[in-house]
């Protein structure tokens, strides 16, 4: 992908988070449940509580990339409704990793 290519992002992406499933996945990946998993659970709730969307041009994109790096990306992407928003998010994540 050309690094100068503009990526048009939708203003909203529908995400369904099963926090118990996320917590368990973090545990299975070796995170200590009394620290890291609870921190991510809190962080997710804090972001979702602010706005309807956690996809934006600023720290929220970086936050999503951090999450993808922390838990299995297959599981995380399965929580996003299919459609142009999901496609744009995948494209953005790939673009960020290639920087």
Short mmCIF file of N, CA and C in Angstrom, two decimals:
data_model
loop_
_atom_site.label_atom_id
_atom_site.label_comp_id
_atom_site.label_asym_id
_atom_site.label_seq_id
_atom_site.Cartn_x
_atom_site.Cartn_y
_atom_site.Cartn_z
N UNK A 1 0.84 -1.18 0.00
CA UNK A 1 0.00 0.00 0.00
C UNK A 1 0.89 1.25 0.00
N UNK A 2 0.53 2.22 -0.82
CA UNK A 2 1.26 3.49 -0.86
C UNK A 2 1.04 4.22 0.46
N UNK A 3 2.13 4.60 1.09
CA UNK A 3 2.03 5.24 2.40
C UNK A 3 1.34 6.61 2.32
N UNK A 4 1.31 7.21 1.15
CA UNK A 4 0.67 8.52 0.99
C UNK A 4 -0.80 8.40 0.63
N UNK A 5 -1.26 7.19 0.44
CA UNK A 5 -2.65 6.99 0.05
C UNK A 5 -3.58 7.38 1.21
N UNK A 6 -4.60 8.15 0.87
CA UNK A 6 -5.58 8.52 1.90
C UNK A 6 -6.51 7.36 2.16
N UNK A 7 -6.79 7.14 3.43
CA UNK A 7 -7.71 6.08 3.80
C UNK A 7 -8.97 6.73 4.34
N UNK A 8 -10.08 6.54 3.64
CA UNK A 8 -11.34 7.11 4.11
C UNK A 8 -11.96 6.19 5.14
N UNK A 9 -12.15 6.72 6.33
CA UNK A 9 -12.72 5.93 7.41
C UNK A 9 -14.17 6.35 7.63
N UNK A 10 -15.03 5.37 7.89
CA UNK A 10 -16.40 5.73 8.26
C UNK A 10 -16.38 6.40 9.63
N UNK A 11 -17.44 7.13 9.94
CA UNK A 11 -17.47 7.80 11.24
C UNK A 11 -17.84 6.83 12.35
N UNK A 12 -18.47 5.71 12.00
CA UNK A 12 -18.85 4.74 13.03
C UNK A 12 -18.59 3.32 12.56
N UNK A 13 -18.18 2.49 13.49
CA UNK A 13 -18.07 1.05 13.26
C UNK A 13 -18.82 0.38 14.39
N UNK A 14 -19.71 -0.54 14.05
CA UNK A 14 -20.46 -1.23 15.10
C UNK A 14 -19.61 -2.33 15.69
N UNK A 15 -19.46 -2.29 17.00
CA UNK A 15 -18.63 -3.27 17.69
C UNK A 15 -19.45 -3.90 18.80
N UNK A 16 -19.37 -5.20 18.93
CA UNK A 16 -20.05 -5.90 20.01
C UNK A 16 -18.99 -6.56 20.86
N UNK A 17 -18.83 -6.09 22.07
CA UNK A 17 -17.79 -6.62 22.94
C UNK A 17 -18.40 -7.50 24.01
N UNK A 18 -17.95 -8.73 24.07
CA UNK A 18 -18.30 -9.62 25.17
C UNK A 18 -17.14 -9.54 26.15
N UNK A 19 -17.32 -8.75 27.20
CA UNK A 19 -16.20 -8.47 28.10
C UNK A 19 -15.72 -9.71 28.84
N UNK A 20 -16.64 -10.62 29.15
CA UNK A 20 -16.22 -11.86 29.82
C UNK A 20 -15.35 -12.69 28.89
N UNK A 21 -15.75 -12.76 27.62
CA UNK A 21 -14.97 -13.52 26.63
C UNK A 21 -13.58 -12.88 26.45
N UNK A 22 -13.57 -11.55 26.40
CA UNK A 22 -12.31 -10.84 26.27
C UNK A 22 -11.41 -11.09 27.48
N UNK A 23 -11.98 -11.02 28.67
CA UNK A 23 -11.25 -11.26 29.92
C UNK A 23 -10.65 -12.67 29.91
N UNK A 24 -11.47 -13.66 29.52
CA UNK A 24 -11.00 -15.05 29.48
C UNK A 24 -9.89 -15.23 28.45
N UNK A 25 -10.02 -14.56 27.32
CA UNK A 25 -8.98 -14.67 26.29
C UNK A 25 -7.66 -14.09 26.79
N UNK A 26 -7.74 -12.97 27.49
CA UNK A 26 -6.52 -12.39 28.06
C UNK A 26 -5.88 -13.35 29.05
N UNK A 27 -6.73 -14.00 29.87
CA UNK A 27 -6.21 -14.97 30.85
C UNK A 27 -5.51 -16.12 30.13
N UNK A 28 -6.16 -16.64 29.07
CA UNK A 28 -5.61 -17.78 28.34
C UNK A 28 -4.28 -17.42 27.67
N UNK A 29 -4.11 -16.16 27.32
CA UNK A 29 -2.88 -15.73 26.66
C UNK A 29 -1.77 -15.41 27.65
N UNK A 30 -2.00 -15.72 28.92
CA UNK A 30 -0.94 -15.58 29.91
C UNK A 30 -0.94 -14.29 30.70
N UNK A 31 -1.94 -13.43 30.46
CA UNK A 31 -2.00 -12.20 31.25
C UNK A 31 -2.51 -12.52 32.64
N UNK A 32 -1.99 -11.83 33.63
CA UNK A 32 -2.46 -12.04 35.00
C UNK A 32 -3.81 -11.36 35.17
N UNK A 33 -4.85 -12.12 35.48
CA UNK A 33 -6.19 -11.54 35.52
C UNK A 33 -6.35 -10.42 36.54
N UNK A 34 -5.53 -10.42 37.58
CA UNK A 34 -5.71 -9.38 38.60
C UNK A 34 -5.09 -8.06 38.20
N UNK A 35 -4.41 -8.01 37.06
CA UNK A 35 -3.81 -6.74 36.65
C UNK A 35 -4.18 -6.38 35.22
N UNK A 36 -3.52 -7.02 34.26
CA UNK A 36 -3.66 -6.59 32.87
C UNK A 36 -5.08 -6.74 32.33
N UNK A 37 -5.70 -7.90 32.55
CA UNK A 37 -7.03 -8.13 32.00
C UNK A 37 -8.04 -7.14 32.55
N UNK A 38 -7.97 -6.89 33.84
CA UNK A 38 -8.89 -5.93 34.44
C UNK A 38 -8.64 -4.52 33.91
N UNK A 39 -7.38 -4.21 33.68
CA UNK A 39 -7.04 -2.89 33.13
C UNK A 39 -7.66 -2.71 31.74
N UNK A 40 -7.52 -3.72 30.89
CA UNK A 40 -8.09 -3.60 29.54
C UNK A 40 -9.61 -3.54 29.59
N UNK A 41 -10.20 -4.31 30.48
CA UNK A 41 -11.66 -4.28 30.63
C UNK A 41 -12.11 -2.87 31.00
N UNK A 42 -11.42 -2.26 31.94
CA UNK A 42 -11.73 -0.90 32.37
C UNK A 42 -11.51 0.09 31.23
N UNK A 43 -10.42 -0.10 30.49
CA UNK A 43 -10.06 0.81 29.41
C UNK A 43 -11.11 0.78 28.30
N UNK A 44 -11.58 -0.42 27.97
CA UNK A 44 -12.62 -0.57 26.95
C UNK A 44 -13.89 0.14 27.40
N UNK A 45 -14.31 -0.12 28.64
CA UNK A 45 -15.54 0.48 29.15
C UNK A 45 -15.43 2.00 29.16
N UNK A 46 -14.27 2.51 29.51
CA UNK A 46 -14.06 3.96 29.57
C UNK A 46 -14.22 4.57 28.17
N UNK A 47 -13.66 3.93 27.15
CA UNK A 47 -13.74 4.47 25.80
C UNK A 47 -15.15 4.39 25.23
N UNK A 48 -15.80 3.26 25.46
CA UNK A 48 -17.13 3.09 24.89
C UNK A 48 -18.13 4.00 25.59
N UNK A 49 -17.90 4.27 26.87
CA UNK A 49 -18.80 5.14 27.61
C UNK A 49 -18.80 6.57 27.09
N UNK A 50 -17.71 7.01 26.47
CA UNK A 50 -17.59 8.39 26.02
C UNK A 50 -18.40 8.66 24.75
N UNK A 51 -18.33 7.76 23.79
CA UNK A 51 -18.95 8.00 22.49
C UNK A 51 -19.55 6.71 21.96
N UNK A 52 -20.36 6.87 20.90
CA UNK A 52 -20.94 5.70 20.26
C UNK A 52 -19.90 4.91 19.48
N UNK A 53 -18.83 5.55 19.14
CA UNK A 53 -17.82 4.91 18.31
C UNK A 53 -16.45 5.01 18.98
N UNK A 54 -15.63 4.00 18.80
CA UNK A 54 -14.26 4.10 19.30
C UNK A 54 -13.28 4.16 18.13
N UNK A 55 -13.82 4.45 16.94
CA UNK A 55 -12.95 4.62 15.78
C UNK A 55 -12.89 6.10 15.45
N UNK A 56 -11.72 6.67 15.48
CA UNK A 56 -11.58 8.09 15.19
C UNK A 56 -10.19 8.40 14.69
N UNK A 57 -9.91 9.64 14.38
CA UNK A 57 -8.64 10.00 13.77
C UNK A 57 -7.50 10.11 14.77
N UNK A 58 -7.80 10.01 16.06
CA UNK A 58 -6.77 10.29 17.06
C UNK A 58 -6.37 9.05 17.84
N UNK A 59 -6.36 9.13 19.15
CA UNK A 59 -5.87 8.05 19.99
C UNK A 59 -6.73 6.79 19.90
N UNK A 60 -8.00 6.93 19.48
CA UNK A 60 -8.86 5.74 19.45
C UNK A 60 -8.40 4.73 18.41
N UNK A 61 -7.84 5.20 17.29
CA UNK A 61 -7.30 4.26 16.30
C UNK A 61 -6.09 3.54 16.89
N UNK A 62 -5.23 4.30 17.55
CA UNK A 62 -4.06 3.70 18.19
C UNK A 62 -4.49 2.70 19.26
N UNK A 63 -5.54 3.05 19.98
CA UNK A 63 -6.08 2.17 21.02
C UNK A 63 -6.56 0.85 20.43
N UNK A 64 -7.25 0.92 19.29
CA UNK A 64 -7.71 -0.31 18.64
C UNK A 64 -6.53 -1.16 18.19
N UNK A 65 -5.50 -0.51 17.68
CA UNK A 65 -4.32 -1.25 17.23
C UNK A 65 -3.63 -1.91 18.42
N UNK A 66 -3.56 -1.18 19.54
CA UNK A 66 -2.99 -1.77 20.75
C UNK A 66 -3.78 -3.00 21.18
N UNK A 67 -5.10 -2.91 21.10
CA UNK A 67 -5.94 -4.05 21.47
C UNK A 67 -5.67 -5.24 20.55
N UNK A 68 -5.59 -4.95 19.24
CA UNK A 68 -5.34 -6.03 18.28
C UNK A 68 -4.01 -6.71 18.54
N UNK A 69 -3.04 -5.94 19.02
CA UNK A 69 -1.73 -6.51 19.31
C UNK A 69 -1.74 -7.31 20.61
N UNK A 70 -2.72 -7.03 21.46
CA UNK A 70 -2.75 -7.64 22.79
C UNK A 70 -3.54 -8.93 22.81
N UNK A 71 -4.69 -8.92 22.14
CA UNK A 71 -5.51 -10.13 22.10
C UNK A 71 -5.48 -10.67 20.68
N UNK A 72 -6.04 -11.84 20.48
CA UNK A 72 -6.00 -12.42 19.13
C UNK A 72 -6.82 -11.54 18.20
N UNK A 73 -6.19 -11.10 17.11
CA UNK A 73 -6.89 -10.20 16.20
C UNK A 73 -8.09 -10.89 15.56
N UNK A 74 -8.00 -12.19 15.37
CA UNK A 74 -9.14 -12.91 14.78
C UNK A 74 -10.36 -12.78 15.68
N UNK A 75 -10.15 -12.95 16.99
CA UNK A 75 -11.26 -12.85 17.93
C UNK A 75 -11.79 -11.43 17.97
N UNK A 76 -10.89 -10.44 18.02
CA UNK A 76 -11.33 -9.05 18.11
C UNK A 76 -12.10 -8.64 16.86
N UNK A 77 -11.57 -8.98 15.68
CA UNK A 77 -12.25 -8.61 14.44
C UNK A 77 -13.59 -9.32 14.29
N UNK A 78 -13.73 -10.49 14.93
CA UNK A 78 -15.01 -11.19 14.85
C UNK A 78 -16.10 -10.45 15.62
N UNK A 79 -15.70 -9.52 16.50
CA UNK A 79 -16.69 -8.76 17.27
C UNK A 79 -17.20 -7.54 16.50
N UNK A 80 -16.62 -7.26 15.34
CA UNK A 80 -17.02 -6.10 14.55
C UNK A 80 -17.99 -6.54 13.46
N UNK A 81 -19.10 -5.81 13.35
CA UNK A 81 -20.10 -6.14 12.33
C UNK A 81 -19.46 -6.05 10.94
N UNK A 82 -19.76 -7.02 10.05
CA UNK A 82 -19.22 -6.97 8.69
C UNK A 82 -19.71 -5.73 7.95
N UNK A 83 -18.93 -5.28 7.00
CA UNK A 83 -19.33 -4.13 6.20
C UNK A 83 -18.15 -3.22 5.91
N UNK A 84 -18.43 -2.07 5.29
CA UNK A 84 -17.35 -1.16 4.90
C UNK A 84 -16.54 -0.66 6.09
N UNK A 85 -17.18 -0.51 7.24
CA UNK A 85 -16.46 -0.06 8.43
C UNK A 85 -15.40 -1.05 8.85
N UNK A 86 -15.76 -2.33 8.83
CA UNK A 86 -14.81 -3.38 9.20
C UNK A 86 -13.66 -3.43 8.19
N UNK A 87 -13.99 -3.34 6.91
CA UNK A 87 -12.97 -3.36 5.87
C UNK A 87 -12.01 -2.18 6.04
N UNK A 88 -12.56 -1.00 6.34
CA UNK A 88 -11.73 0.19 6.51
C UNK A 88 -10.83 0.05 7.73
N UNK A 89 -11.37 -0.56 8.79
CA UNK A 89 -10.57 -0.74 10.00
C UNK A 89 -9.40 -1.68 9.74
N UNK A 90 -9.67 -2.79 9.05
CA UNK A 90 -8.60 -3.74 8.72
C UNK A 90 -7.53 -3.05 7.88
N UNK A 91 -7.97 -2.26 6.89
CA UNK A 91 -7.04 -1.54 6.02
C UNK A 91 -6.21 -0.55 6.84
N UNK A 92 -6.87 0.12 7.78
CA UNK A 92 -6.16 1.11 8.61
C UNK A 92 -5.13 0.43 9.51
N UNK A 93 -5.49 -0.71 10.08
CA UNK A 93 -4.57 -1.44 10.95
C UNK A 93 -3.33 -1.87 10.17
N UNK A 94 -3.55 -2.41 8.97
CA UNK A 94 -2.42 -2.83 8.13
C UNK A 94 -1.55 -1.61 7.80
N UNK A 95 -2.19 -0.51 7.46
CA UNK A 95 -1.47 0.73 7.12
C UNK A 95 -0.62 1.20 8.30
N UNK A 96 -1.18 1.17 9.52
CA UNK A 96 -0.45 1.62 10.71
C UNK A 96 0.75 0.73 10.99
N UNK A 97 0.58 -0.58 10.79
CA UNK A 97 1.69 -1.50 11.06
C UNK A 97 2.80 -1.34 10.04
N UNK A 98 2.47 -0.88 8.82
CA UNK A 98 3.48 -0.74 7.77
C UNK A 98 4.28 0.55 7.91
N UNK A 99 3.84 1.47 8.76
CA UNK A 99 4.54 2.76 8.92
C UNK A 99 5.96 2.56 9.40
#
